CSV table of C-alpha atoms in Angstrom, one decimal:
chain,number,residue,atom,x,y,z
D,1,MET,CA,124.7,211.8,-12.2
D,2,SER,CA,122.2,213.8,-14.2
D,3,GLN,CA,122.8,211.3,-16.9
D,4,THR,CA,121.9,208.7,-14.4
D,5,ASN,CA,119.3,210.8,-13.1
D,6,THR,CA,116.7,211.3,-16.1
D,7,ARG,CA,117.5,206.8,-16.4
D,8,GLY,CA,115.4,206.5,-13.2
D,9,LYS,CA,111.7,205.7,-13.8
D,10,LEU,CA,108.7,204.0,-12.1
D,11,TYR,CA,107.2,201.0,-14.2
D,12,ALA,CA,104.1,199.4,-13.0
D,13,ILE,CA,103.9,196.6,-15.6
D,14,SER,CA,100.8,194.3,-15.5
D,15,THR,CA,100.8,190.3,-14.9
D,16,GLY,CA,97.6,190.1,-16.7
D,17,PRO,CA,95.3,186.8,-15.5
D,18,GLY,CA,97.2,184.1,-14.6
D,19,ALA,CA,99.2,182.7,-17.6
D,20,SER,CA,103.4,183.5,-18.0
D,21,ASP,CA,102.3,184.0,-21.7
D,22,LEU,CA,99.9,186.6,-20.5
D,23,ILE,CA,101.6,189.7,-20.1
D,24,THR,CA,102.4,191.2,-23.1
D,25,VAL,CA,105.2,191.6,-24.9
D,26,ARG,CA,106.0,194.8,-24.3
D,27,GLY,CA,105.1,193.8,-20.7
D,28,ALA,CA,107.5,191.0,-21.1
D,29,ARG,CA,110.5,193.3,-22.6
D,30,MET,CA,110.4,196.4,-19.7
D,31,LEU,CA,111.0,193.2,-16.9
D,32,GLY,CA,114.2,192.4,-18.0
D,33,GLU,CA,115.0,195.6,-18.1
D,34,LEU,CA,114.6,195.8,-14.7
D,35,ASP,CA,117.2,197.3,-11.7
D,36,VAL,CA,114.7,196.7,-8.7
D,37,LEU,CA,111.1,194.6,-8.8
D,38,TYR,CA,108.6,195.1,-6.2
D,39,ALA,CA,106.3,191.9,-5.9
D,40,PRO,CA,103.2,192.5,-3.6
D,41,ALA,CA,103.1,189.2,-1.2
D,42,GLY,CA,99.3,187.5,-0.5
D,43,ARG,CA,98.2,186.8,3.1
D,44,LYS,CA,101.3,183.7,3.2
D,45,GLN,CA,104.5,185.3,4.6
D,46,GLY,CA,107.6,186.0,0.9
D,47,ASP,CA,104.8,184.0,-1.6
D,48,SER,CA,104.4,186.2,-4.5
D,49,LEU,CA,101.8,185.0,-7.5
D,50,ALA,CA,102.4,188.0,-9.2
D,51,LEU,CA,106.3,187.2,-9.4
D,52,SER,CA,105.9,183.8,-9.9
D,53,ILE,CA,104.1,184.7,-13.6
D,54,VAL,CA,106.4,187.4,-14.4
D,55,ARG,CA,109.9,185.1,-13.0
D,56,GLU,CA,111.0,184.2,-16.1
D,57,TYR,CA,111.2,187.5,-18.2
D,58,LEU,CA,113.9,188.6,-14.9
D,59,SER,CA,117.4,189.8,-15.6
D,60,SER,CA,120.0,187.8,-13.3
D,61,LYS,CA,121.2,191.4,-11.7
D,62,VAL,CA,117.1,192.7,-11.4
D,63,GLN,CA,116.8,192.6,-6.8
D,64,VAL,CA,113.3,191.4,-6.2
D,65,ARG,CA,111.8,192.9,-3.4
D,66,THR,CA,108.4,190.8,-2.4
D,67,ARG,CA,106.5,192.7,0.1
D,68,HIS,CA,103.1,192.0,2.0
D,69,PHE,CA,101.1,195.4,0.5
D,70,PRO,CA,97.7,196.8,2.6
D,71,MET,CA,94.4,195.8,-0.1
D,72,SER,CA,93.0,199.0,1.0
D,73,SER,CA,94.2,202.7,2.5
D,74,ASN,CA,91.7,203.3,4.9
D,75,ASP,CA,93.3,203.4,7.6
D,76,ASP,CA,96.2,205.0,9.5
D,77,GLU,CA,98.0,202.2,9.8
D,78,LYS,CA,97.4,202.1,6.0
D,79,ILE,CA,97.8,205.0,5.4
D,80,ALA,CA,101.6,205.0,6.8
D,81,ALA,CA,102.6,202.1,4.9
D,82,TRP,CA,101.6,202.5,1.2
D,83,ASP,CA,103.6,206.3,2.1
D,84,ALA,CA,106.8,204.2,3.7
D,85,ILE,CA,106.7,202.3,0.0
D,86,ALA,CA,106.0,205.7,-1.8
D,87,GLN,CA,108.9,207.0,0.0
D,88,GLU,CA,111.5,204.0,-0.6
D,89,ILE,CA,110.9,204.0,-4.4
D,90,VAL,CA,110.3,207.8,-5.2
D,91,HIS,CA,114.3,207.7,-3.4
D,92,GLN,CA,115.2,204.9,-5.7
D,93,VAL,CA,114.0,206.4,-8.7
D,94,GLN,CA,115.7,209.8,-7.8
D,95,GLN,CA,119.5,207.6,-7.4
D,96,GLY,CA,118.3,206.9,-11.4
D,97,LEU,CA,117.3,203.1,-11.2
D,98,ARG,CA,114.4,201.6,-13.1
D,99,VAL,CA,111.4,200.2,-10.6
D,100,GLY,CA,109.5,197.6,-11.4
D,101,PHE,CA,105.9,197.3,-9.2
D,102,VAL,CA,104.0,194.3,-11.3
D,103,SER,CA,99.6,193.8,-10.6
D,104,LEU,CA,98.2,190.7,-11.1
D,105,GLY,CA,95.0,191.5,-13.7
D,106,ASP,CA,95.3,195.0,-15.3
D,107,ALA,CA,96.5,197.2,-13.0
D,108,MET,CA,94.3,200.0,-13.4
D,109,LEU,CA,91.3,198.2,-12.3
D,110,PHE,CA,91.2,196.8,-9.0
D,111,SER,CA,94.5,197.2,-8.1
D,112,THR,CA,96.2,198.5,-4.8
D,113,TRP,CA,99.3,200.4,-7.6
D,114,VAL,CA,96.5,203.0,-7.6
D,115,PHE,CA,97.3,203.6,-4.4
D,116,LEU,CA,100.8,204.7,-5.2
D,117,LEU,CA,99.7,206.0,-8.6
D,118,GLU,CA,98.4,208.6,-6.4
D,119,ARG,CA,101.0,209.0,-3.9
D,120,LEU,CA,104.1,209.6,-7.6
D,121,GLU,CA,101.8,210.4,-10.4
D,122,HIS,CA,103.2,213.9,-9.8
D,123,GLN,CA,106.5,213.6,-8.0
D,124,ILE,CA,108.7,210.8,-10.9
D,125,ASP,CA,108.8,209.3,-14.0
D,126,ILE,CA,105.8,207.3,-14.2
D,127,GLU,CA,105.0,204.2,-16.9
D,128,ILE,CA,102.1,202.3,-17.2
D,129,ILE,CA,102.1,198.7,-19.0
D,130,PRO,CA,98.1,197.8,-19.5
D,131,GLY,CA,97.0,193.7,-18.9
D,132,ILE,CA,94.4,190.8,-19.5
D,133,SER,CA,92.2,191.2,-17.2
D,134,SER,CA,90.2,187.9,-16.0
D,135,TYR,CA,87.0,188.7,-17.3
D,136,SER,CA,88.5,188.5,-20.6
D,137,CYS,CA,91.2,185.7,-20.1
D,138,ILE,CA,87.5,184.4,-18.9
D,139,ALA,CA,85.8,184.8,-22.0
D,140,SER,CA,88.2,183.8,-24.2
D,141,SER,CA,88.3,180.3,-22.5
D,142,ALA,CA,84.9,180.4,-22.2
D,143,GLN,CA,84.5,181.2,-25.0
D,144,PHE,CA,81.3,183.6,-24.1
D,145,PRO,CA,81.3,187.1,-25.5
D,146,LEU,CA,81.2,190.1,-23.4
D,147,CYS,CA,78.9,191.9,-25.5
D,148,MET,CA,78.6,193.3,-28.9
D,149,GLU,CA,77.7,196.6,-30.9
D,150,GLN,CA,74.7,198.1,-29.7
D,151,GLN,CA,74.9,195.9,-26.2
D,152,SER,CA,76.7,197.1,-22.9
D,153,MET,CA,78.9,195.5,-20.1
D,154,ALA,CA,78.6,196.7,-16.4
D,155,VAL,CA,81.8,195.1,-13.9
D,156,MET,CA,80.6,194.6,-10.8
D,157,SER,CA,81.5,193.8,-7.1
D,158,CYS,CA,79.6,190.9,-5.4
D,159,THR,CA,80.4,193.0,-2.3
D,160,ALA,CA,77.9,195.2,-3.9
D,161,PRO,CA,74.3,195.4,-2.3
D,162,VAL,CA,71.6,192.7,-4.4
D,163,GLN,CA,69.2,195.5,-5.5
D,164,LYS,CA,72.5,197.0,-7.4
D,165,LEU,CA,73.7,193.7,-8.9
D,166,ALA,CA,70.2,192.8,-10.2
D,167,SER,CA,70.1,196.9,-11.3
D,168,ALA,CA,72.9,195.6,-13.5
D,169,LEU,CA,71.9,192.5,-14.4
D,170,THR,CA,68.5,194.5,-15.9
D,171,ASP,CA,70.0,197.9,-17.6
D,172,HIS,CA,72.9,195.7,-19.4
D,173,GLU,CA,73.4,192.5,-21.5
D,174,CYS,CA,76.9,191.5,-20.1
D,175,VAL,CA,77.9,191.5,-16.3
D,176,VAL,CA,81.0,190.7,-14.9
D,177,LEU,CA,80.8,188.9,-11.4
D,178,MET,CA,83.8,189.7,-10.4
D,179,LYS,CA,84.8,188.2,-6.3
D,180,VAL,CA,81.7,185.1,-6.5
D,181,TYR,CA,84.6,184.0,-3.4
D,182,GLY,CA,82.0,183.7,-0.2
D,183,ARG,CA,79.2,185.0,-2.4
D,184,PHE,CA,77.7,182.0,-4.7
D,185,ALA,CA,74.7,180.6,-3.9
D,186,ALA,CA,73.0,184.9,-2.8
D,187,ILE,CA,74.5,185.3,-6.7
D,188,LYS,CA,73.1,181.9,-7.7
D,189,GLN,CA,69.6,183.1,-5.9
D,190,LEU,CA,69.8,186.3,-8.3
D,191,LEU,CA,70.4,184.6,-11.6
D,192,GLY,CA,68.0,182.0,-11.0
D,193,GLU,CA,64.8,184.4,-10.0
D,194,LEU,CA,66.2,186.6,-12.6
D,195,LYS,CA,66.1,183.6,-15.3
D,196,LEU,CA,70.1,184.4,-16.0
D,197,LEU,CA,71.7,180.8,-15.2
D,198,ASP,CA,71.4,179.3,-18.9
D,199,HIS,CA,72.8,183.0,-19.6
D,200,ALA,CA,76.4,182.6,-17.5
D,201,VAL,CA,79.6,181.2,-16.8
D,202,LEU,CA,81.6,180.6,-13.9
D,203,MET,CA,85.6,180.1,-13.9
D,204,ALA,CA,88.4,180.1,-11.1
D,205,ASN,CA,92.1,180.6,-11.4
D,206,ALA,CA,91.4,181.6,-15.4
D,207,SER,CA,94.2,180.6,-17.5
D,208,MET,CA,96.5,179.4,-14.7
D,209,ASP,CA,97.2,175.2,-13.6
D,210,ASN,CA,94.0,174.9,-11.3
D,211,GLU,CA,91.8,176.7,-13.9
D,212,LEU,CA,88.0,175.9,-12.6
D,213,SER,CA,85.4,176.2,-15.0
D,214,TYR,CA,80.8,175.4,-14.9
D,215,ARG,CA,78.7,176.0,-18.0
D,216,GLN,CA,75.5,175.2,-16.1
D,217,LEU,CA,75.4,177.6,-13.3
D,218,ALA,CA,72.2,175.0,-12.0
D,219,ASP,CA,73.5,172.2,-11.3
D,220,VAL,CA,76.9,173.6,-9.0
D,221,SER,CA,75.7,173.3,-5.8
D,222,ASP,CA,74.9,176.7,-3.6
D,223,ASP,CA,78.0,175.3,-0.4
D,224,ILE,CA,80.8,174.7,-3.5
D,225,GLU,CA,83.9,175.8,-1.8
D,226,LEU,CA,85.2,178.2,-4.8
D,227,PRO,CA,88.8,179.9,-4.8
D,228,TYR,CA,89.8,183.3,-4.6
D,229,PHE,CA,90.0,184.1,-8.0
D,230,SER,CA,86.5,183.3,-8.9
D,231,THR,CA,83.7,185.0,-11.6
D,232,ILE,CA,80.8,184.7,-13.4
D,233,ILE,CA,80.1,186.4,-16.8
D,234,VAL,CA,76.3,186.5,-17.3
D,235,ASN,CA,75.2,187.6,-21.1
D,236,ARG,CA,72.0,187.6,-21.9
D,237,ALA,CA,71.8,187.4,-25.2
D,238,TRP,CA,74.4,184.4,-25.8
D,239,SER,CA,73.8,181.0,-23.6
D,240,THR,CA,74.8,178.3,-22.3
D,241,ARG,CA,72.6,175.1,-22.8
B,1,MET,CA,95.9,162.2,-43.5
B,2,SER,CA,94.7,161.7,-39.8
B,3,GLN,CA,97.6,163.1,-38.3
B,4,THR,CA,97.3,166.5,-40.7
B,5,ASN,CA,93.0,166.4,-40.0
B,6,THR,CA,93.9,167.0,-36.1
B,7,ARG,CA,96.4,169.6,-36.8
B,8,GLY,CA,94.0,171.6,-37.8
B,9,LYS,CA,92.6,174.9,-35.8
B,10,LEU,CA,91.5,177.6,-35.8
B,11,TYR,CA,92.7,180.6,-33.4
B,12,ALA,CA,91.3,184.0,-33.0
B,13,ILE,CA,93.7,186.0,-32.1
B,14,SER,CA,92.9,189.9,-30.5
B,15,THR,CA,96.1,192.4,-31.3
B,16,GLY,CA,95.0,194.0,-28.4
B,17,PRO,CA,94.7,198.1,-29.1
B,18,GLY,CA,96.6,199.1,-32.4
B,19,ALA,CA,101.2,198.8,-30.8
B,20,SER,CA,103.2,195.9,-31.9
B,21,ASP,CA,103.7,195.6,-28.9
B,22,LEU,CA,101.4,195.6,-27.1
B,23,ILE,CA,99.2,192.2,-27.6
B,24,THR,CA,100.5,188.7,-26.1
B,25,VAL,CA,103.6,186.5,-26.2
B,26,ARG,CA,100.8,184.5,-26.6
B,27,GLY,CA,99.3,185.7,-29.9
B,28,ALA,CA,102.7,186.7,-30.6
B,29,ARG,CA,104.6,183.5,-31.0
B,30,MET,CA,101.0,181.9,-32.6
B,31,LEU,CA,101.7,184.5,-34.6
B,32,GLY,CA,104.4,182.7,-35.9
B,33,GLU,CA,103.5,179.2,-35.9
B,34,LEU,CA,100.4,179.7,-38.8
B,35,ASP,CA,99.1,178.7,-42.5
B,36,VAL,CA,96.6,181.0,-42.9
B,37,LEU,CA,95.6,184.7,-41.6
B,38,TYR,CA,92.5,186.0,-41.9
B,39,ALA,CA,93.2,189.9,-41.3
B,40,PRO,CA,89.4,192.3,-41.4
B,41,ALA,CA,89.6,195.0,-43.8
B,42,GLY,CA,88.5,198.5,-43.6
B,43,ARG,CA,86.4,200.7,-45.5
B,44,LYS,CA,89.9,200.9,-47.8
B,45,GLN,CA,90.0,198.0,-50.4
B,46,GLY,CA,92.9,196.1,-49.1
B,47,ASP,CA,93.8,197.8,-46.2
B,48,SER,CA,94.1,196.3,-42.6
B,49,LEU,CA,94.3,197.7,-39.6
B,50,ALA,CA,94.4,194.5,-37.2
B,51,LEU,CA,97.7,193.2,-40.0
B,52,SER,CA,100.1,196.1,-40.2
B,53,ILE,CA,99.8,195.6,-36.0
B,54,VAL,CA,100.6,192.3,-36.0
B,55,ARG,CA,102.5,191.7,-39.3
B,56,GLU,CA,105.9,191.4,-37.5
B,57,TYR,CA,105.1,188.7,-35.7
B,58,LEU,CA,104.7,185.8,-39.1
B,59,SER,CA,106.6,183.9,-41.0
B,60,SER,CA,107.7,184.2,-44.3
B,61,LYS,CA,105.2,181.0,-45.4
B,62,VAL,CA,102.2,181.9,-43.8
B,63,GLN,CA,99.4,182.9,-46.6
B,64,VAL,CA,97.4,186.1,-45.7
B,65,ARG,CA,93.5,186.7,-46.7
B,66,THR,CA,92.8,190.2,-46.7
B,67,ARG,CA,88.6,190.5,-46.1
B,68,HIS,CA,86.3,193.0,-46.1
B,69,PHE,CA,83.8,191.7,-42.9
B,70,PRO,CA,80.4,193.2,-42.9
B,71,MET,CA,80.1,195.5,-39.7
B,72,SER,CA,76.6,193.3,-38.6
B,73,SER,CA,75.0,190.7,-39.5
B,74,ASN,CA,71.8,191.4,-39.2
B,75,ASP,CA,70.7,191.2,-42.8
B,76,ASP,CA,70.1,188.0,-45.5
B,77,GLU,CA,72.8,189.8,-47.8
B,78,LYS,CA,75.8,190.2,-44.9
B,79,ILE,CA,74.3,186.8,-43.0
B,80,ALA,CA,75.1,185.3,-46.2
B,81,ALA,CA,78.4,186.4,-46.6
B,82,TRP,CA,78.9,185.4,-42.9
B,83,ASP,CA,78.5,182.3,-43.2
B,84,ALA,CA,80.5,181.7,-46.8
B,85,ILE,CA,83.4,182.8,-44.9
B,86,ALA,CA,83.0,180.8,-42.3
B,87,GLN,CA,82.6,177.6,-44.8
B,88,GLU,CA,85.9,178.8,-46.2
B,89,ILE,CA,87.3,178.4,-43.1
B,90,VAL,CA,86.2,174.9,-41.9
B,91,HIS,CA,87.2,173.8,-45.2
B,92,GLN,CA,90.7,175.1,-44.8
B,93,VAL,CA,90.8,173.6,-40.7
B,94,GLN,CA,89.4,169.7,-42.0
B,95,GLN,CA,92.9,170.0,-44.2
B,96,GLY,CA,94.6,170.3,-41.1
B,97,LEU,CA,95.8,173.9,-41.5
B,98,ARG,CA,96.1,176.3,-38.6
B,99,VAL,CA,93.9,179.0,-39.5
B,100,GLY,CA,93.8,182.7,-37.6
B,101,PHE,CA,91.7,185.4,-37.2
B,102,VAL,CA,93.1,188.5,-35.7
B,103,SER,CA,90.4,191.1,-34.2
B,104,LEU,CA,91.9,194.1,-32.9
B,105,GLY,CA,91.6,195.3,-28.9
B,106,ASP,CA,89.5,192.2,-27.4
B,107,ALA,CA,88.0,189.3,-29.4
B,108,MET,CA,85.1,189.5,-27.4
B,109,LEU,CA,84.4,192.8,-27.2
B,110,PHE,CA,82.8,194.7,-29.1
B,111,SER,CA,84.3,192.2,-32.1
B,112,THR,CA,83.2,190.9,-35.5
B,113,TRP,CA,84.9,187.9,-34.4
B,114,VAL,CA,81.6,186.9,-32.2
B,115,PHE,CA,80.0,186.7,-35.7
B,116,LEU,CA,82.4,183.8,-36.8
B,117,LEU,CA,82.2,181.6,-33.8
B,118,GLU,CA,78.5,181.5,-33.2
B,119,ARG,CA,78.9,180.6,-36.7
B,120,LEU,CA,81.6,177.9,-35.7
B,121,GLU,CA,81.7,176.4,-31.8
B,122,HIS,CA,80.6,173.9,-32.5
B,123,GLN,CA,81.7,171.9,-36.0
B,124,ILE,CA,85.8,172.3,-36.1
B,125,ASP,CA,88.5,173.5,-33.1
B,126,ILE,CA,88.7,176.9,-31.9
B,127,GLU,CA,91.0,178.4,-29.3
B,128,ILE,CA,90.7,182.6,-28.9
B,129,ILE,CA,94.0,184.5,-26.9
B,130,PRO,CA,92.9,187.5,-25.1
B,131,GLY,CA,94.1,191.4,-25.2
B,132,ILE,CA,94.1,194.4,-23.7
B,133,SER,CA,90.8,196.5,-25.3
B,134,SER,CA,91.3,200.1,-25.9
B,135,TYR,CA,90.0,201.6,-22.4
B,136,SER,CA,92.0,199.5,-20.6
B,137,CYS,CA,95.2,201.0,-22.7
B,138,ILE,CA,93.8,204.8,-22.1
B,139,ALA,CA,93.5,203.6,-18.3
B,140,SER,CA,97.4,203.5,-17.8
B,141,SER,CA,98.8,205.7,-20.8
B,142,ALA,CA,96.4,208.5,-19.6
B,143,GLN,CA,97.2,207.1,-15.8
B,144,PHE,CA,94.1,207.8,-15.0
B,145,PRO,CA,92.0,204.5,-13.1
B,146,LEU,CA,89.4,202.5,-14.7
B,147,CYS,CA,87.3,201.4,-10.9
B,148,MET,CA,89.1,200.3,-7.7
B,149,GLU,CA,87.7,198.2,-4.4
B,150,GLN,CA,84.2,198.2,-3.6
B,151,GLN,CA,83.4,200.5,-7.0
B,152,SER,CA,81.9,198.8,-10.4
B,153,MET,CA,82.3,199.9,-14.6
B,154,ALA,CA,80.7,200.5,-17.0
B,155,VAL,CA,81.5,200.4,-20.8
B,156,MET,CA,78.9,202.0,-23.0
B,157,SER,CA,78.8,202.7,-26.5
B,158,CYS,CA,77.5,206.1,-26.6
B,159,THR,CA,75.4,205.9,-30.5
B,160,ALA,CA,72.4,204.3,-27.1
B,161,PRO,CA,70.2,207.2,-25.8
B,162,VAL,CA,71.1,209.4,-24.0
B,163,GLN,CA,69.4,208.5,-20.8
B,164,LYS,CA,71.0,205.1,-21.2
B,165,LEU,CA,74.3,206.6,-20.8
B,166,ALA,CA,73.0,209.3,-17.8
B,167,SER,CA,72.2,206.6,-16.0
B,168,ALA,CA,74.5,205.1,-16.6
B,169,LEU,CA,77.2,207.3,-15.2
B,170,THR,CA,75.2,208.2,-12.2
B,171,ASP,CA,74.9,203.9,-10.9
B,172,HIS,CA,78.5,203.8,-11.8
B,173,GLU,CA,82.3,205.5,-10.7
B,174,CYS,CA,83.6,204.7,-13.7
B,175,VAL,CA,81.7,204.7,-17.6
B,176,VAL,CA,83.5,204.1,-20.4
B,177,LEU,CA,82.3,205.7,-23.5
B,178,MET,CA,83.3,204.0,-26.7
B,179,LYS,CA,82.6,205.3,-30.1
B,180,VAL,CA,82.3,208.7,-29.4
B,181,TYR,CA,83.3,209.9,-33.1
B,182,GLY,CA,80.3,212.5,-34.4
B,183,ARG,CA,78.9,212.3,-30.9
B,184,PHE,CA,81.4,214.6,-29.0
B,185,ALA,CA,78.8,218.1,-28.6
B,186,ALA,CA,75.7,215.6,-27.1
B,187,ILE,CA,78.1,214.2,-24.4
B,188,LYS,CA,79.9,216.9,-23.4
B,189,GLN,CA,76.5,218.6,-22.6
B,190,LEU,CA,76.0,215.1,-21.0
B,191,LEU,CA,78.9,215.6,-18.7
B,192,GLY,CA,79.0,219.2,-18.1
B,193,GLU,CA,75.1,218.9,-16.6
B,194,LEU,CA,76.4,215.6,-14.9
B,195,LYS,CA,79.7,218.2,-13.5
B,196,LEU,CA,82.0,215.3,-14.6
B,197,LEU,CA,84.3,217.0,-16.9
B,198,ASP,CA,86.6,217.4,-14.9
B,199,HIS,CA,86.3,213.8,-14.2
B,200,ALA,CA,87.0,212.2,-17.4
B,201,VAL,CA,89.9,212.1,-20.5
B,202,LEU,CA,89.1,211.5,-24.2
B,203,MET,CA,92.1,209.4,-26.4
B,204,ALA,CA,91.7,209.1,-29.9
B,205,ASN,CA,94.0,206.3,-31.5
B,206,ALA,CA,95.6,204.6,-28.0
B,207,SER,CA,98.7,203.4,-28.4
B,208,MET,CA,99.2,204.1,-31.9
B,209,ASP,CA,101.1,206.9,-33.4
B,210,ASN,CA,99.0,209.1,-34.6
B,211,GLU,CA,97.6,208.7,-30.4
B,212,LEU,CA,95.3,211.7,-29.5
B,213,SER,CA,94.4,212.7,-25.6
B,214,TYR,CA,92.7,215.4,-23.5
B,215,ARG,CA,92.4,215.9,-19.3
B,216,GLN,CA,90.3,219.0,-19.5
B,217,LEU,CA,87.4,218.2,-21.6
B,218,ALA,CA,85.3,221.8,-20.8
B,219,ASP,CA,88.3,223.1,-23.2
B,220,VAL,CA,87.9,220.5,-25.8
B,221,SER,CA,85.5,222.2,-28.6
B,222,ASP,CA,81.8,221.5,-29.2
B,223,ASP,CA,82.6,220.5,-33.4
B,224,ILE,CA,85.9,219.1,-32.4
B,225,GLU,CA,86.6,216.1,-35.9
B,226,LEU,CA,87.8,213.3,-33.8
B,227,PRO,CA,89.0,210.1,-34.7
B,228,TYR,CA,86.7,206.9,-35.1
B,229,PHE,CA,88.3,205.3,-32.3
B,230,SER,CA,88.0,208.4,-29.9
B,231,THR,CA,86.9,206.6,-26.5
B,232,ILE,CA,86.4,208.9,-22.4
B,233,ILE,CA,86.6,207.5,-19.5
B,234,VAL,CA,85.0,209.3,-16.9
B,235,ASN,CA,86.1,208.3,-13.8
B,236,ARG,CA,83.9,210.1,-10.7
B,237,ALA,CA,86.5,209.5,-8.3
B,238,TRP,CA,90.0,210.7,-9.9
B,239,SER,CA,90.2,214.6,-10.8
B,240,THR,CA,91.8,216.1,-13.2
B,241,ARG,CA,92.7,219.1,-12.4
């Protein structure tokens, strides 16, 4: 058994933003060597965007376990759910299995993977494979730079207070505004007040078949229905006009 | 000739942080289809780290042009150098060639690629392929998260005034400090004053054979000789003790 036990390991594999070929070569190769793969399911039972991104790289022998993972761990029920998943993974790794966990975008940035990491980092052997974050993909796709030379960048969630977003937009040449969903009107107003509407792009579902892109934010209706994965990048040193 | 002309395109391909298998699958495939590849050379004549990262993906027919590109475009001589390279690329693309330009890390973040983009964006067909930035690789490699949920992140250059770095460290849970080279003592003092030395990792040459990693910054000598590619990640919500 000792030989088998040495092989056991947990791999957190970042999928990148959505297109299957925007995963890393390392991630794609590792997916083909897994015994078990955990894939996070969205709200609908059994649906996993992360799994659909990586499916082409899996071997025929891998056992896929699609699970609904809580998006936070801030109450007893959610803590118990993460603890249970962590224990299940420990058990499999101790049996000598190569276990994968796929994470959208980059596993270390706004990812629930960290709830597993904090439970498992001293218990089992772990390898994390980084990925392209959504904003990096948006910058390339929209041909809209993030920052240069002595400039700086802030990555914010639009769930933050407007005053905090305004400070970031004043302090940094580039600001990435994640989670625009449901908050577009307020963000558009803020960008207007700061005269930044001509220095921003809005993109949803970057690199996926249903990608949406807007380069003239002043022309976008306040009550537009945006998809869940919507992000605005502001760069006051770059103009869309 | 019209068929050939349609094929001509410029591809900005991000190499990722250094390990060849941390490039995207899309980037690796595209490298194999290039007719010409421009690779930036470092200070020493003919040396190109970016080229060494991608060499295994190139076809035998590709023509490699290693060039020294100025790190800025802020004086007449440097502007002229970028203009000349841009015109050379336009000429090749108009001849129907698939021309590549490799960029370390991510092409849209702290990359001289943007000096070409601003000259060429309305002249020729361009595709940009995103890459893993150094700090994303460091977070995965050090198993040290960037940010979560409602938190925010700032990416700063240590060439900024200390007061600006201090503000970022106060305003954001996570701060990435790039270009630590030559400034470690001042940064260490600042992190000490803000009681953040136990909430930081320092890594150089991430994912490369000569990778260096420090998790206890308080124990690192003030006058350590750091490599050029050195970065500190601070996350006040995560401890290294």
